[in-house]
CSV table of C-alpha atoms in Angstrom, one decimal:
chain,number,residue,atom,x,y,z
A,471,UNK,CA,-13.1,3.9,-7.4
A,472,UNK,CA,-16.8,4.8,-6.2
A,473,UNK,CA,-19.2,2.0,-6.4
A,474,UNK,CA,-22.9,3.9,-6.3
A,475,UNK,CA,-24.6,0.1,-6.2
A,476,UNK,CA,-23.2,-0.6,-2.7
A,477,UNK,CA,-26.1,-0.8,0.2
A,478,UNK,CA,-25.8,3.2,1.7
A,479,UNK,CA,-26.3,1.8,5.4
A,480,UNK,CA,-23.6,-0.9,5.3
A,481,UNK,CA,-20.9,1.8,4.0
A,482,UNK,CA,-21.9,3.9,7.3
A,483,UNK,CA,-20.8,1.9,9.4
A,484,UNK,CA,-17.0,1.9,8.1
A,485,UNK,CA,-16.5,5.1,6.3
A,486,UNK,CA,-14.6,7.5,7.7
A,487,UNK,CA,-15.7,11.2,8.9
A,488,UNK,CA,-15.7,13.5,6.0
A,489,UNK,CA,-15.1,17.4,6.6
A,490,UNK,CA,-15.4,20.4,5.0
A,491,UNK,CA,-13.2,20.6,2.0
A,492,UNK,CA,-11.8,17.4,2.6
A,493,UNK,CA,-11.7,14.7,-0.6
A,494,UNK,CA,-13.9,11.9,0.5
A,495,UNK,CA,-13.0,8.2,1.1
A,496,UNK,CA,-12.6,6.2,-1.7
A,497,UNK,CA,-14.0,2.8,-1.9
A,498,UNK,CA,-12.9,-0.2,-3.4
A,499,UNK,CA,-14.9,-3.8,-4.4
A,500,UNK,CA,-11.8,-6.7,-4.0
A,501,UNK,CA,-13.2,-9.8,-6.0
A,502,UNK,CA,-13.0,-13.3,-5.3
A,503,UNK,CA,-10.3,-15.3,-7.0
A,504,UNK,CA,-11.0,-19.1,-7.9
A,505,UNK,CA,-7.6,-19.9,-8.4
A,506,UNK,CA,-4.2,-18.1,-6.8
A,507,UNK,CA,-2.0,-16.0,-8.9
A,508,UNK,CA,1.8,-17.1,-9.1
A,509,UNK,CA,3.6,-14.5,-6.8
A,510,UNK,CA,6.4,-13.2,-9.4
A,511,UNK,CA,5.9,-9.7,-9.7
A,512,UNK,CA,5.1,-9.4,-13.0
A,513,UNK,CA,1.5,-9.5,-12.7
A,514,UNK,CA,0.8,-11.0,-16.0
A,515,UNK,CA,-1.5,-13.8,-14.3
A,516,UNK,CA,-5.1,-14.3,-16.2
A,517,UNK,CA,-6.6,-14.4,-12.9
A,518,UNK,CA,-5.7,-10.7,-12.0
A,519,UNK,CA,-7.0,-9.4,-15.7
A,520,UNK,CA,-10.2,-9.5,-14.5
A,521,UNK,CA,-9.6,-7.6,-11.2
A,522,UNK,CA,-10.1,-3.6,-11.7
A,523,UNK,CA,-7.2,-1.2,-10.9
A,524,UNK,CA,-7.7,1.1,-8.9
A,525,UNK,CA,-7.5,5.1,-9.7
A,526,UNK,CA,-4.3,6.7,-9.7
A,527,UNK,CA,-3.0,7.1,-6.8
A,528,UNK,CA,-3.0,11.3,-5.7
A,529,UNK,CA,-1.0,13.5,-3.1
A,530,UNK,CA,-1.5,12.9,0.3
A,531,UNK,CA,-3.2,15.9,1.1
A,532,UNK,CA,-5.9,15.2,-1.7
A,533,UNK,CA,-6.7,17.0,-5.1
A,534,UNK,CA,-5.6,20.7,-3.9
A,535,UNK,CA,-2.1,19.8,-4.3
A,536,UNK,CA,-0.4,19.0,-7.6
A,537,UNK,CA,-0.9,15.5,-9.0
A,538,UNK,CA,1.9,13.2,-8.5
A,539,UNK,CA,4.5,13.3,-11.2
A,540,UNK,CA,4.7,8.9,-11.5
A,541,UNK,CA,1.8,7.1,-11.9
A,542,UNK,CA,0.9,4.5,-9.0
A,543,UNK,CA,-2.1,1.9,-8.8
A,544,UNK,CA,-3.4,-1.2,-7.1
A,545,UNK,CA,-5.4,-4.2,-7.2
A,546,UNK,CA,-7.0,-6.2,-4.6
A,547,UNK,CA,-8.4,-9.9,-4.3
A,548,UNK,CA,-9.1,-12.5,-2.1
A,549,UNK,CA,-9.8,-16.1,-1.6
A,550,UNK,CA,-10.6,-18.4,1.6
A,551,UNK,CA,-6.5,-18.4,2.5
A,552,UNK,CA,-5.3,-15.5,1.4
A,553,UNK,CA,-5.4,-11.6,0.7
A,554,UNK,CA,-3.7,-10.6,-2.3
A,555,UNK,CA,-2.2,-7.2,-3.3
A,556,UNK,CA,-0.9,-5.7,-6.8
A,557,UNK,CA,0.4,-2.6,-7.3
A,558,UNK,CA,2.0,-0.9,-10.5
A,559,UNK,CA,4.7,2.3,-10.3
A,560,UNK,CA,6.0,4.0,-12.5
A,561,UNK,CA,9.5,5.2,-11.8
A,562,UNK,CA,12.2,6.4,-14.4
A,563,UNK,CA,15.2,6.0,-11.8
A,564,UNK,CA,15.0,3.2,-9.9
A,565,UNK,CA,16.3,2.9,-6.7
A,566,UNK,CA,16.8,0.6,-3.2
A,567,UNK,CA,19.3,0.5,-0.7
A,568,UNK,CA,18.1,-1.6,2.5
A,569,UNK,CA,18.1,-5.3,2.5
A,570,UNK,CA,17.6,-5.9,5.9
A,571,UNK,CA,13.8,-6.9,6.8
A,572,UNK,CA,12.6,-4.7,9.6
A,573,UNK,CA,14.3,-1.8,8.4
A,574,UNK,CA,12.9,2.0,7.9
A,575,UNK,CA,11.8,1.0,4.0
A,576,UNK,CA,10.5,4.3,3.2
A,577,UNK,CA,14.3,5.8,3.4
A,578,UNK,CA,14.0,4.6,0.1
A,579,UNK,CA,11.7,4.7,-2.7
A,580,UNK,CA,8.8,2.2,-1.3
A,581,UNK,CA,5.4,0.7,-1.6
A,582,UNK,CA,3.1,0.3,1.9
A,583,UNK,CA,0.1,-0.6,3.0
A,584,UNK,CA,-2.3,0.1,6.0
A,585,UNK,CA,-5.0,-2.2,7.0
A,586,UNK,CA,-7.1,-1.7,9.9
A,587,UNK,CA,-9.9,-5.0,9.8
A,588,UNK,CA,-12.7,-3.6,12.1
A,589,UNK,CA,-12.7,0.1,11.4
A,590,UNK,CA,-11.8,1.4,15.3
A,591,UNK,CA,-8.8,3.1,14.2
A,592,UNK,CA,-7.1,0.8,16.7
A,593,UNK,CA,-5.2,-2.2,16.3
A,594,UNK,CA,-4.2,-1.6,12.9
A,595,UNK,CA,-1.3,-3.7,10.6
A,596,UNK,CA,1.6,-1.7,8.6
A,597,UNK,CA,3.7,-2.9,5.6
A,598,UNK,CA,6.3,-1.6,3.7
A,599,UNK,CA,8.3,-3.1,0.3
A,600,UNK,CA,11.3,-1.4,-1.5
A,601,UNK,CA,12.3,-2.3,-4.9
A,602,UNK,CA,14.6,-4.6,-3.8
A,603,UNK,CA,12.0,-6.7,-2.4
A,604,UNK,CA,12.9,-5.9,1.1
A,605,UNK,CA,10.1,-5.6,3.8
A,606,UNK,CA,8.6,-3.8,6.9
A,607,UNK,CA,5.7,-5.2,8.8
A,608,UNK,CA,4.7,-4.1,12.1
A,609,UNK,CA,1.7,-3.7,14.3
A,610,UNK,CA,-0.1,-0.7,16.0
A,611,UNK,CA,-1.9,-0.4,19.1
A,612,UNK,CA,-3.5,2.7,18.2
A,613,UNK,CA,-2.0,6.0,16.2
A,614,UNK,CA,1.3,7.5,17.1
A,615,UNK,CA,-0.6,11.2,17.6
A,616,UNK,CA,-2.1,9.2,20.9
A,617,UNK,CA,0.5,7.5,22.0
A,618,UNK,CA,0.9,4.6,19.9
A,619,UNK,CA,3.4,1.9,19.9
A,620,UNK,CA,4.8,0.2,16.7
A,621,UNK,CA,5.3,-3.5,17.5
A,622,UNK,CA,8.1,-4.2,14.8
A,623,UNK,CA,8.3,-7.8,16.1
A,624,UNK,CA,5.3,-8.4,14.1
A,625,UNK,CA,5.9,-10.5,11.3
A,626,UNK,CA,3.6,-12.2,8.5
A,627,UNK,CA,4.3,-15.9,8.7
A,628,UNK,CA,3.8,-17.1,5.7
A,629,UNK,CA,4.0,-13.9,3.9
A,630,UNK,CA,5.0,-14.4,-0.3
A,631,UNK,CA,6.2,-11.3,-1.9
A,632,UNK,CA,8.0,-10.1,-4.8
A,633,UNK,CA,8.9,-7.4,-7.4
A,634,UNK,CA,9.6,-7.4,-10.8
A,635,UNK,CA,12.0,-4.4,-12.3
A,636,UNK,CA,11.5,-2.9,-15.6
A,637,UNK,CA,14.7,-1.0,-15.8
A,638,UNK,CA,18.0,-1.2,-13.9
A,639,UNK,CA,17.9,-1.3,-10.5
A,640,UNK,CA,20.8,1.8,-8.9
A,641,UNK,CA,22.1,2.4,-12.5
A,642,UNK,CA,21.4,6.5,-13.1
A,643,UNK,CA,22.9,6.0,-17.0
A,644,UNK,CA,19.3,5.1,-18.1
A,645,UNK,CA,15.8,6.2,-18.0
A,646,UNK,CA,13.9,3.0,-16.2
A,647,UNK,CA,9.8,2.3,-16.7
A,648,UNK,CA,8.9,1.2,-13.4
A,649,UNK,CA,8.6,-1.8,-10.9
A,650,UNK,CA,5.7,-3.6,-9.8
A,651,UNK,CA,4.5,-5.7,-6.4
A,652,UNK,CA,2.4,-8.9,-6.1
A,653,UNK,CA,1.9,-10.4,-2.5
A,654,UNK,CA,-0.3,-13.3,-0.7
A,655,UNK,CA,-0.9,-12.0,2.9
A,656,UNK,CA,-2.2,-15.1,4.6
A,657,UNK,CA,-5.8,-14.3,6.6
A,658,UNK,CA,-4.0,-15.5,10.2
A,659,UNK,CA,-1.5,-12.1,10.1
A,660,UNK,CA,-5.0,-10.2,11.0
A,661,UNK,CA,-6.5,-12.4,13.4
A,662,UNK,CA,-5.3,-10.3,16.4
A,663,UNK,CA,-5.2,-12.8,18.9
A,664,UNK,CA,-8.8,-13.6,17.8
A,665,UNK,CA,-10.3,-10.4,17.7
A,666,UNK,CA,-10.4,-10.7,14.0
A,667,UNK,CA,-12.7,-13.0,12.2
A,668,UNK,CA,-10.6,-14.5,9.5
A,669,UNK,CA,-11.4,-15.3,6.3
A,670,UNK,CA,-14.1,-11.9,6.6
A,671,UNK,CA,-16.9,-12.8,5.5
A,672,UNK,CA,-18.0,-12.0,1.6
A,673,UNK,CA,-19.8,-8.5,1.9
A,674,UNK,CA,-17.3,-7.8,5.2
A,675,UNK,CA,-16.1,-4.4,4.4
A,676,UNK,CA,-12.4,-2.8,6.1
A,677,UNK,CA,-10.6,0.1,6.5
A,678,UNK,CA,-7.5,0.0,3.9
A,679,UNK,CA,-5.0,2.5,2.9
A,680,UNK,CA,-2.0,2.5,0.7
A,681,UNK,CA,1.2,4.9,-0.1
A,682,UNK,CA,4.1,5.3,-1.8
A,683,UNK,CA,6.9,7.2,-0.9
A,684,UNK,CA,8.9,8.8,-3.5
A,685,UNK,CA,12.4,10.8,-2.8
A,686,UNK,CA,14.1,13.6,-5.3
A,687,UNK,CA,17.4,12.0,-6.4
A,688,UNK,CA,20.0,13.0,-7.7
A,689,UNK,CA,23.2,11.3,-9.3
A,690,UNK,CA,26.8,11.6,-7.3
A,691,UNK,CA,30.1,9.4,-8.4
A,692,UNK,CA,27.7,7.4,-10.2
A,693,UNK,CA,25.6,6.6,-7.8
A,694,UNK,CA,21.8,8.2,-6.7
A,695,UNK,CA,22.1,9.9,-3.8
A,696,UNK,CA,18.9,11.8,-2.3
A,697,UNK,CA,18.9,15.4,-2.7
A,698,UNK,CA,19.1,17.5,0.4
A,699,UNK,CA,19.0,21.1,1.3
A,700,UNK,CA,21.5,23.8,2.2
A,701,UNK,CA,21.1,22.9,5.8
A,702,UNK,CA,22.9,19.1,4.6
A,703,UNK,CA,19.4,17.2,4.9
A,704,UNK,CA,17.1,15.4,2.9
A,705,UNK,CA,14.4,17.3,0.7
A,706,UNK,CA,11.0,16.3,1.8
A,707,UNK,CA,9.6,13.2,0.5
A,708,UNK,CA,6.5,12.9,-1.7
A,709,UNK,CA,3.7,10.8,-0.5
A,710,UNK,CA,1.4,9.6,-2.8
A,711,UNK,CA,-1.4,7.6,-1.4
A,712,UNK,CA,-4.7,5.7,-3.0
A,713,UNK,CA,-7.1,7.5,-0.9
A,714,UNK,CA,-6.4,10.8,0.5
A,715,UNK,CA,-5.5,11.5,3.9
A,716,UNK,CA,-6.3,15.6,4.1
A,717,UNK,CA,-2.6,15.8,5.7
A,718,UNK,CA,0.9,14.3,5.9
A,719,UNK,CA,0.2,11.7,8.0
A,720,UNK,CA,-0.6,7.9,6.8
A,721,UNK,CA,-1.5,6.8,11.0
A,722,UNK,CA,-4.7,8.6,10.7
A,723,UNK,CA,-6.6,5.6,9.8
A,724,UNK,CA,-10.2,7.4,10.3
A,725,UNK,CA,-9.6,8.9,6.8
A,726,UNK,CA,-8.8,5.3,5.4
A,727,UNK,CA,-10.3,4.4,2.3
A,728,UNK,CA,-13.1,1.5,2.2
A,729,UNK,CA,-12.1,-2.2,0.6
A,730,UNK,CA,-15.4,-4.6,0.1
A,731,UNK,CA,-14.7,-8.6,-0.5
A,732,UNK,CA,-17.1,-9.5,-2.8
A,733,UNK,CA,-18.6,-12.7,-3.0
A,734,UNK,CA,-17.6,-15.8,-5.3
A,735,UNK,CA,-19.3,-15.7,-8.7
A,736,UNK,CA,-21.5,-18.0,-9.3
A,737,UNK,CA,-21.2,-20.5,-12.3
A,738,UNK,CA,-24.5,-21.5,-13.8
């Protein structure tokens, strides 16, 4: 979602390298929300008609591969306490196994999101939700690719998540619509032992990323199973991210798309 009005120099300073036949970053403006949404799921709020979705999300290696086969898209906002997140999947078979936090969500059909607040490609903050509701955070020192640690200790206190299921959840009998994700993140998960400044500041601009991981099922006893090769394991999974990476890799946070928190609107 390009927004041409935004000052040129400010965008320099967090936008990420752009090469030669690589897409570019995309951008996104996250208004500011005067009253809270009720975390359900469902996304039906009034206050979140008025905040834009985002384009569709694409492959992660940008618009030379094919175009995802399930629609994904998000929303951002923000107020003084909290960052909140929306996102809307299509998925005709819908399907989650883990229920225990901390686990490796994206084993499963999953949402995630990648947030990194000063743009240094250091220090950046991971989170991963299943359908089930089930949820990975964790922390980064820097990239894997240089060494990087994940700090799966890390946890969002105060976090409020949920999902809401349009379909059965595990049942391959029927054709399910899709399943959808609302969350509060409170401001303190980024503070980073105080290198952050928390609430940022309206106009404060960060690196922000999100994914989806998608597996081929297929249906066994009754039961989705993914579907793996002749060599017994799993097919690839598809990754379909909001702004593309260039390659299959999500902890490459220099190619990160661009969220700007807007300002409150101003009532005459």
């Amino acid at each position: 979602m390009a927004h041409s009005c935004w000052p040129l120099l400010l965008l320099a300073t967090v936008a990420p390298a752009v090469v030669a036949g690589q897409d570019p970053p995309r951008r996104y403006a996250a208004p500011f929300l005067a009253s809270a949404p009720t975390i359900d799921g469902r996304l039906d709020d009034a206050v979140w008609q008025g905040v834009p979705w985002s384009d569709a999300f694409v492959d992660i290696e940008g618009g030379a591969k094919p175009a995802p086969t399930w629609r994904t898209r998000m929303k951002i906002a923000w107020d003084r306490n909290q960052l909140y997140i929306a996102a809307d999947l299509e998925e005709p078979d819908l399907w989650a196994t883990l229920t225990t936090r901390d686990a490796v969500i994206f084993h499963d059909h999953d949402f995630e999101w990648f947030i990194d607040p000063d743009g240094d490609t250091l220090r950046y903050f991971e989170f991963e939700i299943n359908a089930l509701g089930t949820v990975w955070d964790l922390f980064l020192d820097k990239p894997y690719r240089v060494g990087g640690k994940a700090d799966n200790g890390w946890t969002i206190t105060g976090l409020r998540s949920a999902v809401h299921l349009d379909g059965t959840l595990n049942d391959p009998r029927d054709r399910d619509r899709g399943w959808s994700v609302e969350m509060a993140v409170p401001w303190s998960a980024f503070a980073d032992g105080g290198r952050t400044v928390v609430p940022p500041a309206p106009g404060s601009q960060w690196r922000i990323n999100f994914s989806r991981v998608e597996w081929d099922l297929e249906t066994r006893d009754g039961r989705y199973l993914p579907r793996t090769g002749a060599d017994g394991k799993r097919l690839p999974e598809h990754n379909w991210v909001w702004s593309p990476q260039g390659l299959v890799n999500m902890h490459v946070p220099e190619r990160w798309g661009v969220v700007e928190f807007l300002p409150p609107t101003r009532t005459p």
